[in-house]
PDB file of C-alpha atoms and ligand atoms in Angstrom:
ATOM      1  CA  MET A 197      -2.345  14.583   4.809  1.00 83.00           C
ATOM      2  CA  ILE A 198       1.381  13.478   3.465  1.00 93.00           C
ATOM      3  CA  LYS A 199       3.957  16.106   3.076  1.00 95.00           C
ATOM      4  CA  THR A 200       7.627  15.309   2.738  1.00 96.00           C
ATOM      5  CA  SER A 201      10.507  18.056   2.375  1.00 96.00           C
ATOM      6  CA  ASN A 202      13.992  17.737   1.475  1.00 96.00           C
ATOM      7  CA  LEU A 203      13.955  13.835   1.521  1.00 97.00           C
ATOM      8  CA  SER A 204      17.137  11.556   0.980  1.00 97.00           C
ATOM      9  CA  TYR A 205      18.048   8.357   1.808  1.00 97.00           C
ATOM     10  CA  ALA A 206      21.409   6.221   1.593  1.00 97.00           C
ATOM     11  CA  TYR A 207      21.970   2.423   1.660  1.00 96.00           C
ATOM     12  CA  GLU A 208      24.712   1.086   3.750  1.00 94.00           C
ATOM     13  CA  ASN A 209      26.720   0.630   0.038  1.00 94.00           C
ATOM     14  CA  GLY A 210      26.726   4.234  -0.006  1.00 91.00           C
ATOM     15  CA  GLN A 211      24.078   4.379  -2.906  1.00 95.00           C
ATOM     16  CA  GLU A 212      22.036   7.732  -1.972  1.00 96.00           C
ATOM     17  CA  PHE A 213      18.645   9.111  -3.301  1.00 96.00           C
ATOM     18  CA  THR A 214      17.224  12.627  -3.086  1.00 97.00           C
ATOM     19  CA  PHE A 215      13.470  12.885  -3.586  1.00 97.00           C
ATOM     20  CA  PRO A 216      11.064  15.508  -4.830  1.00 96.00           C
ATOM     21  CA  ASP A 217       9.109  17.265  -2.297  1.00 96.00           C
ATOM     22  CA  ILE A 218       5.161  15.460  -2.133  1.00 95.00           C
ATOM     23  CA  ASP A 219       2.333  17.157  -0.968  1.00 94.00           C
ATOM     24  CA  LEU A 220      -0.973  15.291  -0.825  1.00 93.00           C
ATOM     25  CA  ASP A 221      -4.326  16.247   0.516  1.00 91.00           C
ATOM     26  CA  PRO A 222      -6.868  14.221   2.003  1.00 89.00           C
ATOM     27  CA  GLY A 223      -8.732  12.073  -0.696  1.00 89.00           C
ATOM     28  CA  ASP A 224      -6.007  12.935  -3.308  1.00 92.00           C
ATOM     29  CA  HIS A 225      -4.070  10.707  -5.512  1.00 94.00           C
ATOM     30  CA  LEU A 226      -0.701  10.455  -6.893  1.00 95.00           C
ATOM     31  CA  LEU A 227       1.137   8.198  -9.136  1.00 95.00           C
ATOM     32  CA  VAL A 228       4.924   7.858  -8.804  1.00 95.00           C
ATOM     33  CA  ILE A 229       6.405   6.647 -11.972  1.00 92.00           C
ATOM     34  CA  GLY A 230      10.151   6.188 -12.788  1.00 89.00           C
ATOM     35  CA  PRO A 231      12.498   3.694 -14.417  1.00 87.00           C
ATOM     36  CA  SER A 232      13.325   0.374 -12.435  1.00 86.00           C
ATOM     37  CA  GLY A 233      16.132   0.899  -9.510  1.00 90.00           C
ATOM     38  CA  VAL A 234      15.103   4.761  -9.564  1.00 93.00           C
ATOM     39  CA  GLY A 235      14.155   4.502  -5.901  1.00 94.00           C
ATOM     40  CA  LYS A 236      10.524   4.369  -6.053  1.00 93.00           C
ATOM     41  CA  THR A 237      10.085   1.426  -3.409  1.00 92.00           C
ATOM     42  CA  THR A 238      12.694   3.418  -1.016  1.00 95.00           C
ATOM     43  CA  LEU A 239      10.599   6.437  -1.232  1.00 96.00           C
ATOM     44  CA  LEU A 240       7.252   4.532  -0.291  1.00 94.00           C
ATOM     45  CA  TYR A 241       9.419   2.587   2.353  1.00 94.00           C
ATOM     46  CA  LEU A 242      10.215   6.220   3.688  1.00 95.00           C
ATOM     47  CA  MET A 243       6.935   7.568   3.755  1.00 95.00           C
ATOM     48  CA  ALA A 244       5.677   4.479   5.777  1.00 93.00           C
ATOM     49  CA  GLY A 245       8.117   4.871   8.263  1.00 93.00           C
ATOM     50  CA  LEU A 246       9.731   1.487   7.360  1.00 93.00           C
ATOM     51  CA  LEU A 247      13.320   3.064   6.592  1.00 95.00           C
ATOM     52  CA  ALA A 248      14.371   6.165   8.501  1.00 93.00           C
ATOM     53  CA  PRO A 249      15.550   9.112   6.137  1.00 95.00           C
ATOM     54  CA  LEU A 250      19.326  10.520   5.810  1.00 96.00           C
ATOM     55  CA  ASP A 251      17.907  14.023   5.941  1.00 96.00           C
ATOM     56  CA  GLY A 252      14.498  15.606   5.367  1.00 96.00           C
ATOM     57  CA  THR A 253      10.812  14.962   7.115  1.00 95.00           C
ATOM     58  CA  ILE A 254       7.893  13.551   6.499  1.00 95.00           C
ATOM     59  CA  SER A 255       4.550  14.621   7.780  1.00 94.00           C
ATOM     60  CA  ILE A 256       1.249  12.549   7.662  1.00 92.00           C
ATOM     61  CA  ALA A 257      -1.690  13.894   9.094  1.00 88.00           C
ATOM     62  CA  GLY A 258       0.358  16.718  10.990  1.00 89.00           C
ATOM     63  CA  THR A 259       2.602  14.064  12.824  1.00 91.00           C
ATOM     64  CA  ASP A 260       6.459  14.256  11.996  1.00 93.00           C
ATOM     65  CA  LEU A 261       6.771  10.404  11.522  1.00 91.00           C
ATOM     66  CA  HIS A 262      10.138   9.934  12.784  1.00 87.00           C
ATOM     67  CA  SER A 263       9.829  11.964  15.778  1.00 90.00           C
ATOM     68  CA  LEU A 264       7.784   9.096  16.995  1.00 93.00           C
ATOM     69  CA  ALA A 265       9.384   6.183  19.089  1.00 93.00           C
ATOM     70  CA  LEU A 266       9.347   2.531  17.357  1.00 93.00           C
ATOM     71  CA  ASN A 267       6.453   1.474  19.281  1.00 91.00           C
ATOM     72  CA  THR A 268       4.473   4.541  18.785  1.00 93.00           C
ATOM     73  CA  LEU A 269       5.410   4.393  14.745  1.00 93.00           C
ATOM     74  CA  ASN A 270       4.473   0.835  14.306  1.00 90.00           C
ATOM     75  CA  LYS A 271       0.982   1.805  16.017  1.00 89.00           C
ATOM     76  CA  PHE A 272       0.384   4.869  14.021  1.00 91.00           C
ATOM     77  CA  ARG A 273       1.421   2.883  10.867  1.00 91.00           C
ATOM     78  CA  GLY A 274      -1.086   0.020  11.742  1.00 88.00           C
ATOM     79  CA  GLU A 275      -3.874   2.480  12.239  1.00 88.00           C
ATOM     80  CA  HIS A 276      -3.558   4.864   9.648  1.00 90.00           C
ATOM     81  CA  ILE A 277      -1.754   3.484   7.030  1.00 92.00           C
ATOM     82  CA  GLY A 278      -2.521   0.783   4.625  1.00 92.00           C
ATOM     83  CA  LEU A 279       0.540  -0.901   2.867  1.00 91.00           C
ATOM     84  CA  ILE A 280       0.307  -2.586  -0.298  1.00 90.00           C
ATOM     85  CA  PHE A 281       3.609  -4.419  -1.126  1.00 84.00           C
ATOM     86  CA  GLN A 282       5.245  -5.650  -4.082  1.00 74.00           C
ATOM     87  CA  GLN A 283       6.236  -8.765  -2.070  1.00 74.00           C
ATOM     88  CA  TYR A 284       3.481 -10.265  -0.455  1.00 76.00           C
ATOM     89  CA  HIS A 285       3.628 -10.432   3.290  1.00 83.00           C
ATOM     90  CA  PHE A 286       1.091 -13.236   4.373  1.00 89.00           C
ATOM     91  CA  ILE A 287       0.953 -15.798   7.277  1.00 91.00           C
ATOM     92  CA  LYS A 288       1.648 -18.814   5.072  1.00 90.00           C
ATOM     93  CA  SER A 289      -0.001 -21.315   7.762  1.00 90.00           C
ATOM     94  CA  LEU A 290      -3.396 -19.389   7.889  1.00 90.00           C
ATOM     95  CA  ASN A 291      -6.098 -18.910   5.075  1.00 94.00           C
ATOM     96  CA  VAL A 292      -7.101 -16.172   3.086  1.00 95.00           C
ATOM     97  CA  SER A 293      -9.947 -15.281   5.639  1.00 93.00           C
ATOM     98  CA  ASP A 294      -7.590 -15.468   8.964  1.00 92.00           C
ATOM     99  CA  ASN A 295      -5.127 -13.550   7.118  1.00 92.00           C
ATOM    100  CA  LEU A 296      -7.772 -10.633   6.548  1.00 92.00           C
ATOM    101  CA  ARG A 297      -9.038 -11.213  10.149  1.00 90.00           C
ATOM    102  CA  LEU A 298      -5.749 -11.108  11.749  1.00 87.00           C
ATOM    103  CA  ARG A 299      -5.000  -7.622   9.882  1.00 86.00           C
ATOM    104  CA  GLN A 300      -8.216  -6.432  11.121  1.00 84.00           C
ATOM    105  CA  SER A 301      -7.013  -7.016  14.827  1.00 77.00           C
ATOM    106  CA  PHE A 302      -4.060  -4.915  14.504  1.00 70.00           C
ATOM    107  CA  PRO A 303      -3.498  -2.090  16.272  1.00 64.00           C
ATOM    108  CA  LYS A 304      -7.080  -2.065  17.367  1.00 69.00           C
ATOM    109  CA  SER A 305      -9.243  -5.108  18.007  1.00 60.00           C
ATOM    110  CA  ALA A 306     -11.552  -5.805  15.378  1.00 71.00           C
ATOM    111  CA  ASN A 307     -13.550  -8.774  13.622  1.00 76.00           C
ATOM    112  CA  ASP A 308     -15.703  -7.073  11.099  1.00 82.00           C
ATOM    113  CA  LYS A 309     -16.738 -10.287   8.952  1.00 88.00           C
ATOM    114  CA  LYS A 310     -19.042  -8.106   6.888  1.00 90.00           C
ATOM    115  CA  ARG A 311     -16.057  -6.071   5.813  1.00 90.00           C
ATOM    116  CA  ARG A 312     -13.862  -8.830   4.967  1.00 90.00           C
ATOM    117  CA  LEU A 313     -16.743 -10.756   2.549  1.00 92.00           C
ATOM    118  CA  GLU A 314     -17.746  -7.585   1.055  1.00 91.00           C
ATOM    119  CA  LEU A 315     -13.739  -6.790   0.169  1.00 89.00           C
ATOM    120  CA  ALA A 316     -13.100 -10.423  -0.946  1.00 93.00           C
ATOM    121  CA  GLU A 317     -16.164  -9.923  -2.876  1.00 91.00           C
ATOM    122  CA  ARG A 318     -14.914  -7.151  -4.680  1.00 87.00           C
ATOM    123  CA  LEU A 319     -11.530  -8.469  -5.258  1.00 87.00           C
ATOM    124  CA  GLY A 320     -12.591 -11.483  -6.964  1.00 89.00           C
ATOM    125  CA  LEU A 321     -11.294 -13.835  -3.517  1.00 93.00           C
ATOM    126  CA  ALA A 322     -15.007 -14.681  -2.027  1.00 94.00           C
ATOM    127  CA  ASP A 323     -14.586 -18.445  -3.519  1.00 95.00           C
ATOM    128  CA  HIS A 324     -10.817 -18.658  -1.739  1.00 95.00           C
ATOM    129  CA  LEU A 325     -11.566 -17.469   1.814  1.00 95.00           C
ATOM    130  CA  HIS A 326     -10.913 -20.880   3.077  1.00 95.00           C
ATOM    131  CA  LYS A 327      -7.716 -21.847   0.981  1.00 95.00           C
ATOM    132  CA  LYS A 328      -4.190 -21.441   2.278  1.00 94.00           C
ATOM    133  CA  VAL A 329      -2.420 -18.298   0.773  1.00 93.00           C
ATOM    134  CA  THR A 330       0.182 -20.929  -0.809  1.00 92.00           C
ATOM    135  CA  ALA A 331      -2.551 -22.350  -3.036  1.00 93.00           C
ATOM    136  CA  LEU A 332      -3.550 -19.007  -4.509  1.00 92.00           C
ATOM    137  CA  SER A 333      -2.476 -17.859  -7.728  1.00 89.00           C
ATOM    138  CA  GLN A 334      -0.097 -14.876  -8.428  1.00 84.00           C
ATOM    139  CA  GLY A 335      -2.717 -12.819  -9.371  1.00 85.00           C
ATOM    140  CA  GLN A 336      -5.068 -13.964  -6.326  1.00 89.00           C
ATOM    141  CA  GLN A 337      -2.362 -13.207  -4.186  1.00 90.00           C
ATOM    142  CA  GLN A 338      -1.510 -10.116  -5.362  1.00 86.00           C
ATOM    143  CA  ARG A 339      -5.657  -9.116  -5.046  1.00 88.00           C
ATOM    144  CA  LEU A 340      -5.418 -10.603  -1.359  1.00 92.00           C
ATOM    145  CA  SER A 341      -2.320  -7.996  -0.669  1.00 89.00           C
ATOM    146  CA  ILE A 342      -4.739  -5.258  -1.791  1.00 88.00           C
ATOM    147  CA  ALA A 343      -7.398  -6.743   0.262  1.00 91.00           C
ATOM    148  CA  LEU A 344      -5.197  -6.535   3.234  1.00 91.00           C
ATOM    149  CA  GLY A 345      -3.950  -2.892   2.300  1.00 90.00           C
ATOM    150  CA  LEU A 346      -7.348  -1.768   2.571  1.00 89.00           C
ATOM    151  CA  ILE A 347      -9.414  -3.818   5.134  1.00 90.00           C
ATOM    152  CA  HIS A 348      -8.931  -1.490   8.095  1.00 88.00           C
ATOM    153  CA  ARG A 349     -10.085   1.476   6.178  1.00 87.00           C
ATOM    154  CA  PRO A 350      -6.586   3.470   6.522  1.00 89.00           C
ATOM    155  CA  LYS A 351      -6.469   7.223   5.636  1.00 90.00           C
ATOM    156  CA  ILE A 352      -3.703   6.739   3.783  1.00 93.00           C
ATOM    157  CA  VAL A 353      -3.052   3.978   1.009  1.00 94.00           C
ATOM    158  CA  PHE A 354       0.407   2.916  -0.290  1.00 95.00           C
ATOM    159  CA  ALA A 355       0.433   0.672  -3.445  1.00 94.00           C
ATOM    160  CA  ASP A 356       3.788  -0.540  -4.724  1.00 93.00           C
ATOM    161  CA  GLU A 357       2.611  -2.057  -8.125  1.00 90.00           C
ATOM    162  CA  PRO A 358      -0.470  -3.268  -7.253  1.00 87.00           C
ATOM    163  CA  THR A 359      -1.354  -4.323 -10.723  1.00 88.00           C
ATOM    164  CA  SER A 360       1.798  -5.785 -11.997  1.00 84.00           C
ATOM    165  CA  ASN A 361       0.563  -9.539 -11.982  1.00 80.00           C
ATOM    166  CA  LEU A 362      -2.772  -8.837 -13.033  1.00 83.00           C
ATOM    167  CA  ASP A 363      -5.182  -9.128 -16.566  1.00 88.00           C
ATOM    168  CA  ASP A 364      -6.454  -5.979 -17.982  1.00 90.00           C
ATOM    169  CA  LEU A 365      -9.714  -7.026 -16.524  1.00 87.00           C
ATOM    170  CA  ASN A 366      -8.522  -7.272 -12.999  1.00 83.00           C
ATOM    171  CA  CYS A 367      -6.198  -4.168 -13.475  1.00 88.00           C
ATOM    172  CA  VAL A 368      -9.190  -2.040 -14.300  1.00 89.00           C
ATOM    173  CA  LYS A 369     -10.985  -3.792 -11.758  1.00 84.00           C
ATOM    174  CA  VAL A 370      -8.303  -2.984  -8.874  1.00 84.00           C
ATOM    175  CA  ILE A 371      -7.729   0.422  -9.982  1.00 89.00           C
ATOM    176  CA  GLU A 372     -11.635   1.095  -9.537  1.00 88.00           C
ATOM    177  CA  LEU A 373     -11.683  -0.529  -6.333  1.00 85.00           C
ATOM    178  CA  LEU A 374      -8.716   1.307  -5.251  1.00 88.00           C
ATOM    179  CA  LYS A 375     -10.203   4.427  -6.207  1.00 89.00           C
ATOM    180  CA  GLU A 376     -13.727   3.845  -4.666  1.00 86.00           C
ATOM    181  CA  GLU A 377     -12.336   2.775  -1.676  1.00 82.00           C
ATOM    182  CA  ALA A 378     -10.032   6.021  -1.321  1.00 85.00           C
ATOM    183  CA  GLU A 379     -13.311   8.099  -2.278  1.00 87.00           C
ATOM    184  CA  ILE A 380     -15.333   6.104   0.422  1.00 84.00           C
ATOM    185  CA  CYS A 381     -13.044   6.326   3.172  1.00 81.00           C
ATOM    186  CA  LYS A 382     -11.517   9.873   2.103  1.00 86.00           C
ATOM    187  CA  SER A 383      -8.136   8.364   2.185  1.00 90.00           C
ATOM    188  CA  SER A 384      -5.126   9.369   0.249  1.00 94.00           C
ATOM    189  CA  LEU A 385      -3.976   7.273  -2.482  1.00 94.00           C
ATOM    190  CA  LEU A 386      -0.373   7.063  -3.598  1.00 96.00           C
ATOM    191  CA  ILE A 387       0.566   4.484  -6.119  1.00 95.00           C
ATOM    192  CA  ILE A 388       4.168   3.420  -7.540  1.00 93.00           C
ATOM    193  CA  THR A 389       3.784   1.845 -11.171  1.00 90.00           C
ATOM    194  CA  HIS A 390       5.457   1.532 -14.152  1.00 85.00           C
ATOM    195  CA  ASP A 391       2.284  -0.152 -15.499  1.00 86.00           C
ATOM    196  CA  MET A 392       0.953   1.970 -18.496  1.00 86.00           C
ATOM    197  CA  ARG A 393      -2.283   0.665 -18.137  1.00 90.00           C
ATOM    198  CA  VAL A 394      -2.532   2.633 -14.437  1.00 91.00           C
ATOM    199  CA  MET A 395      -1.002   5.867 -15.817  1.00 89.00           C
ATOM    200  CA  SER A 396      -3.818   6.763 -17.809  1.00 87.00           C
ATOM    201  CA  HIS A 397      -6.283   6.454 -15.091  1.00 90.00           C
ATOM    202  CA  PHE A 398      -4.670   9.045 -12.707  1.00 91.00           C
ATOM    203  CA  GLN A 399      -3.789  12.604 -13.904  1.00 90.00           C
ATOM    204  CA  ASN A 400      -1.435  13.664 -10.453  1.00 94.00           C
ATOM    205  CA  GLN A 401       2.002  12.105 -11.406  1.00 94.00           C
ATOM    206  CA  VAL A 402       5.724  12.568 -10.319  1.00 93.00           C
ATOM    207  CA  VAL A 403       8.378  11.262 -11.969  1.00 92.00           C
ATOM    208  CA  LEU A 404      11.422  10.295 -10.194  1.00 92.00           C
TER     209      LEU A 404
HETATM  210  N1  ATP B 246      18.231  -3.040   1.080  1.00 97.59           N
HETATM  211  C1  ATP B 246      19.037  -2.573   0.239  1.00 97.59           C
HETATM  212  N2  ATP B 246      20.415  -2.547   0.057  1.00 97.59           N
HETATM  213  C2  ATP B 246      20.868  -1.912  -0.680  1.00 97.59           C
HETATM  214  N3  ATP B 246      20.585  -1.583  -1.707  1.00 97.59           N
HETATM  215  C3  ATP B 246      19.244  -1.904  -1.822  1.00 97.59           C
HETATM  216  C4  ATP B 246      18.389  -2.379  -1.105  1.00 97.59           C
HETATM  217  N4  ATP B 246      16.959  -2.135  -1.345  1.00 97.59           N
HETATM  218  C5  ATP B 246      17.182  -1.376  -2.921  1.00 97.59           C
HETATM  219  N5  ATP B 246      18.328  -1.219  -2.920  1.00 97.59           N
HETATM  220  C6  ATP B 246      18.942  -0.573  -4.477  1.00 97.59           C
HETATM  221  O1  ATP B 246      18.446   0.672  -4.112  1.00 97.59           O
HETATM  222  C7  ATP B 246      18.332   1.352  -5.468  1.00 97.59           C
HETATM  223  C8  ATP B 246      16.584   1.636  -5.544  1.00 97.59           C
HETATM  224  O2  ATP B 246      15.743   0.487  -5.153  1.00 97.59           O
HETATM  225  P1  ATP B 246      14.134   0.689  -5.311  1.00 97.59           P
HETATM  226  O3  ATP B 246      13.564  -0.939  -5.024  1.00 97.59           O
HETATM  227  O4  ATP B 246      13.805   1.626  -4.214  1.00 97.59           O
HETATM  228  O5  ATP B 246      13.684   0.779  -7.228  1.00 97.59           O
HETATM  229  P2  ATP B 246      12.617   1.009  -7.407  1.00 97.59           P
HETATM  230  O6  ATP B 246      12.491   2.211  -8.447  1.00 97.59           O
HETATM  231  O7  ATP B 246      11.242   0.800  -6.645  1.00 97.59           O
HETATM  232  O8  ATP B 246      12.546  -0.086  -8.614  1.00 97.59           O
HETATM  233  P3  ATP B 246      11.823  -1.204  -9.465  1.00 97.59           P
HETATM  234  O9  ATP B 246      10.693  -0.481 -10.014  1.00 97.59           O
HETATM  235  O10 ATP B 246      12.703  -2.097 -10.137  1.00 97.59           O
HETATM  236  O11 ATP B 246      11.056  -1.805  -8.038  1.00 97.59           O
HETATM  237  C9  ATP B 246      18.443  -0.088  -6.338  1.00 97.59           C
HETATM  238  O12 ATP B 246      19.565  -0.284  -7.152  1.00 97.59           O
HETATM  239  C10 ATP B 246      18.505  -1.287  -5.599  1.00 97.59           C
HETATM  240  O13 ATP B 246      19.408  -2.277  -5.909  1.00 97.59           O
END
């Protein structure tokens, strides 16, 4: 499902990174761990096609990501990849429900209310659907970010520190939800973390 080969990246200031090869089958889970600043988020952005590699290749479901034209790449990402960002990407003028509905409508038009309610229920957001996103607590915003990454049932889920703002109870809930969703959708799951609470739940780990 995901295969990287000889990946490297350089920021404009000349800071360079080389990454170990990753080979993840459909339904597999992988944790990418390592100290702050080692390039974990950079690797995730490369695999999601948000950054272009200096060298090397990334293949997702047999498609060479960086051979795609920008429009096709955006459509491919929207359809197949679920991104759970460390920094939230919400439309601040919309409420929780409308943020989820907007994500459902891209790239294909879909308005699956049942799915929104089910996911909101499982993430403890059901009572907050009509709140502005700016009125949510940090933990609620993180759970909304997770819901936005999963709402369209992507084949691959990339999650960057999905539990960092969560208490122990919600941390376990989120890990279980990510695993359950991955199981139901046969999705591959790649999580970046340095949260010790997450590490014990996944055997397959790569250290950067
Ligand atoms: N847009 C950018 N321009 C220049 N340097 C950057 C940029 N983004 C990140 N970096 C630098 O690249 C390095 C790797 O950043 P990255 O966010 O990938 O690390 P990380 O392992 O995910 O860190 P953390 O665990 O703290 O989130 C850091 O030194 C960071 O300052």
